[in-house]
């Protein structure tokens, strides 16, 4: 446990950020799963809508610093390829 006042404050903000990041990552994974489920059911329209939503969430995660830029690019690419394979 930290004894320095500024470090105690920093630990509190780090914990808040950690919880916020966990929540956002969960939202991100759920959106990506929705694309995969739509592709498994061969529903092109539903898959396209889910892909647009997932890409938006992924891009926001990059801006917020939750996901690395290259990780986001890889995820978006794999989801796009998956949707293209059912068209």
mmCIF file of C-alpha atoms in Angstrom:
data_model
loop_
_atom_site.group_PDB
_atom_site.id
_atom_site.type_symbol
_atom_site.label_atom_id
_atom_site.label_comp_id
_atom_site.label_asym_id
_atom_site.label_seq_id
_atom_site.Cartn_x
_atom_site.Cartn_y
_atom_site.Cartn_z
ATOM 1 C CA UNK A 1 0.000 0.000 0.000
ATOM 2 C CA UNK A 2 1.280 3.426 -0.932
ATOM 3 C CA UNK A 3 2.158 5.944 1.779
ATOM 4 C CA UNK A 4 2.525 8.949 -0.488
ATOM 5 C CA UNK A 5 -0.648 11.001 -0.848
ATOM 6 C CA UNK A 6 -0.298 11.591 -4.589
ATOM 7 C CA UNK A 7 0.237 7.882 -5.198
ATOM 8 C CA UNK A 8 -2.864 7.000 -3.173
ATOM 9 C CA UNK A 9 -4.855 9.393 -5.377
ATOM 10 C CA UNK A 10 -3.265 7.939 -8.500
ATOM 11 C CA UNK A 11 -4.196 4.409 -7.406
ATOM 12 C CA UNK A 12 -7.834 5.503 -7.125
ATOM 13 C CA UNK A 13 -7.882 6.977 -10.624
ATOM 14 C CA UNK A 14 -6.080 3.921 -12.017
ATOM 15 C CA UNK A 15 -8.763 1.658 -10.565
ATOM 16 C CA UNK A 16 -11.559 3.779 -12.065
ATOM 17 C CA UNK A 17 -9.855 3.689 -15.466
ATOM 18 C CA UNK A 18 -9.309 -0.073 -15.200
ATOM 19 C CA UNK A 19 -12.999 -0.684 -14.526
ATOM 20 C CA UNK A 20 -14.002 1.628 -17.372
ATOM 21 C CA UNK A 21 -11.617 -0.172 -19.741
ATOM 22 C CA UNK A 22 -12.957 -3.593 -18.722
ATOM 23 C CA UNK A 23 -16.482 -2.427 -19.463
ATOM 24 C CA UNK A 24 -15.514 -1.030 -22.850
ATOM 25 C CA UNK A 25 -13.549 -4.158 -23.825
ATOM 26 C CA UNK A 26 -16.584 -6.265 -22.981
ATOM 27 C CA UNK A 27 -18.742 -4.065 -25.208
ATOM 28 C CA UNK A 28 -16.147 -4.443 -27.950
ATOM 29 C CA UNK A 29 -16.053 -8.239 -27.727
ATOM 30 C CA UNK A 30 -19.860 -8.414 -27.735
ATOM 31 C CA UNK A 31 -20.034 -6.319 -30.908
ATOM 32 C CA UNK A 32 -17.471 -8.541 -32.646
ATOM 33 C CA UNK A 33 -19.354 -11.648 -31.566
ATOM 34 C CA UNK A 34 -22.571 -10.228 -33.040
ATOM 35 C CA UNK A 35 -20.847 -10.030 -36.433
ATOM 36 C CA UNK A 36 -19.657 -13.628 -36.177
ATOM 37 C CA UNK A 37 -23.121 -14.877 -35.161
ATOM 38 C CA UNK A 38 -24.751 -13.016 -38.054
ATOM 39 C CA UNK A 39 -22.214 -14.525 -40.459
ATOM 40 C CA UNK A 40 -22.868 -18.028 -39.147
ATOM 41 C CA UNK A 41 -26.580 -17.568 -39.852
ATOM 42 C CA UNK A 42 -25.694 -16.365 -43.406
ATOM 43 C CA UNK A 43 -27.700 -13.152 -42.911
ATOM 44 C CA UNK A 44 -25.856 -10.608 -45.071
ATOM 45 C CA UNK A 45 -27.929 -7.568 -44.081
ATOM 46 C CA UNK A 46 -27.687 -8.288 -40.358
ATOM 47 C CA UNK A 47 -23.964 -9.017 -40.661
ATOM 48 C CA UNK A 48 -23.339 -5.744 -42.478
ATOM 49 C CA UNK A 49 -25.184 -3.734 -39.843
ATOM 50 C CA UNK A 50 -23.335 -5.540 -37.052
ATOM 51 C CA UNK A 51 -20.033 -4.928 -38.839
ATOM 52 C CA UNK A 52 -20.684 -1.188 -39.095
ATOM 53 C CA UNK A 53 -21.488 -1.024 -35.392
ATOM 54 C CA UNK A 54 -18.421 -3.103 -34.466
ATOM 55 C CA UNK A 55 -16.089 -0.965 -36.588
ATOM 56 C CA UNK A 56 -17.422 2.167 -34.919
ATOM 57 C CA UNK A 57 -16.852 0.719 -31.452
ATOM 58 C CA UNK A 58 -13.358 -0.492 -32.409
ATOM 59 C CA UNK A 59 -12.410 2.946 -33.726
ATOM 60 C CA UNK A 60 -13.640 4.624 -30.542
ATOM 61 C CA UNK A 61 -11.606 2.139 -28.485
ATOM 62 C CA UNK A 62 -8.479 3.178 -30.386
ATOM 63 C CA UNK A 63 -9.159 6.863 -29.752
ATOM 64 C CA UNK A 64 -9.681 6.192 -26.050
ATOM 65 C CA UNK A 65 -6.429 4.215 -25.898
ATOM 66 C CA UNK A 66 -8.066 0.944 -24.899
ATOM 67 C CA UNK A 67 -6.943 -0.992 -27.974
ATOM 68 C CA UNK A 68 -3.762 -0.589 -30.013
ATOM 69 C CA UNK A 69 -4.123 0.754 -33.554
ATOM 70 C CA UNK A 70 -2.727 -2.354 -35.228
ATOM 71 C CA UNK A 71 -4.879 -4.654 -33.120
ATOM 72 C CA UNK A 72 -7.933 -2.685 -34.190
ATOM 73 C CA UNK A 73 -6.909 -2.861 -37.840
ATOM 74 C CA UNK A 74 -6.441 -6.628 -37.590
ATOM 75 C CA UNK A 75 -9.844 -7.127 -35.937
ATOM 76 C CA UNK A 76 -11.644 -4.909 -38.464
ATOM 77 C CA UNK A 77 -9.951 -6.702 -41.346
ATOM 78 C CA UNK A 78 -10.854 -10.165 -40.090
ATOM 79 C CA UNK A 79 -14.467 -9.170 -39.494
ATOM 80 C CA UNK A 80 -14.685 -7.574 -42.965
ATOM 81 C CA UNK A 81 -13.269 -10.731 -44.562
ATOM 82 C CA UNK A 82 -15.798 -12.826 -42.673
ATOM 83 C CA UNK A 83 -18.710 -10.703 -43.905
ATOM 84 C CA UNK A 84 -17.351 -10.704 -47.459
ATOM 85 C CA UNK A 85 -17.146 -14.498 -47.420
ATOM 86 C CA UNK A 86 -20.917 -14.862 -47.026
ATOM 87 C CA UNK A 87 -21.827 -12.369 -49.778
#
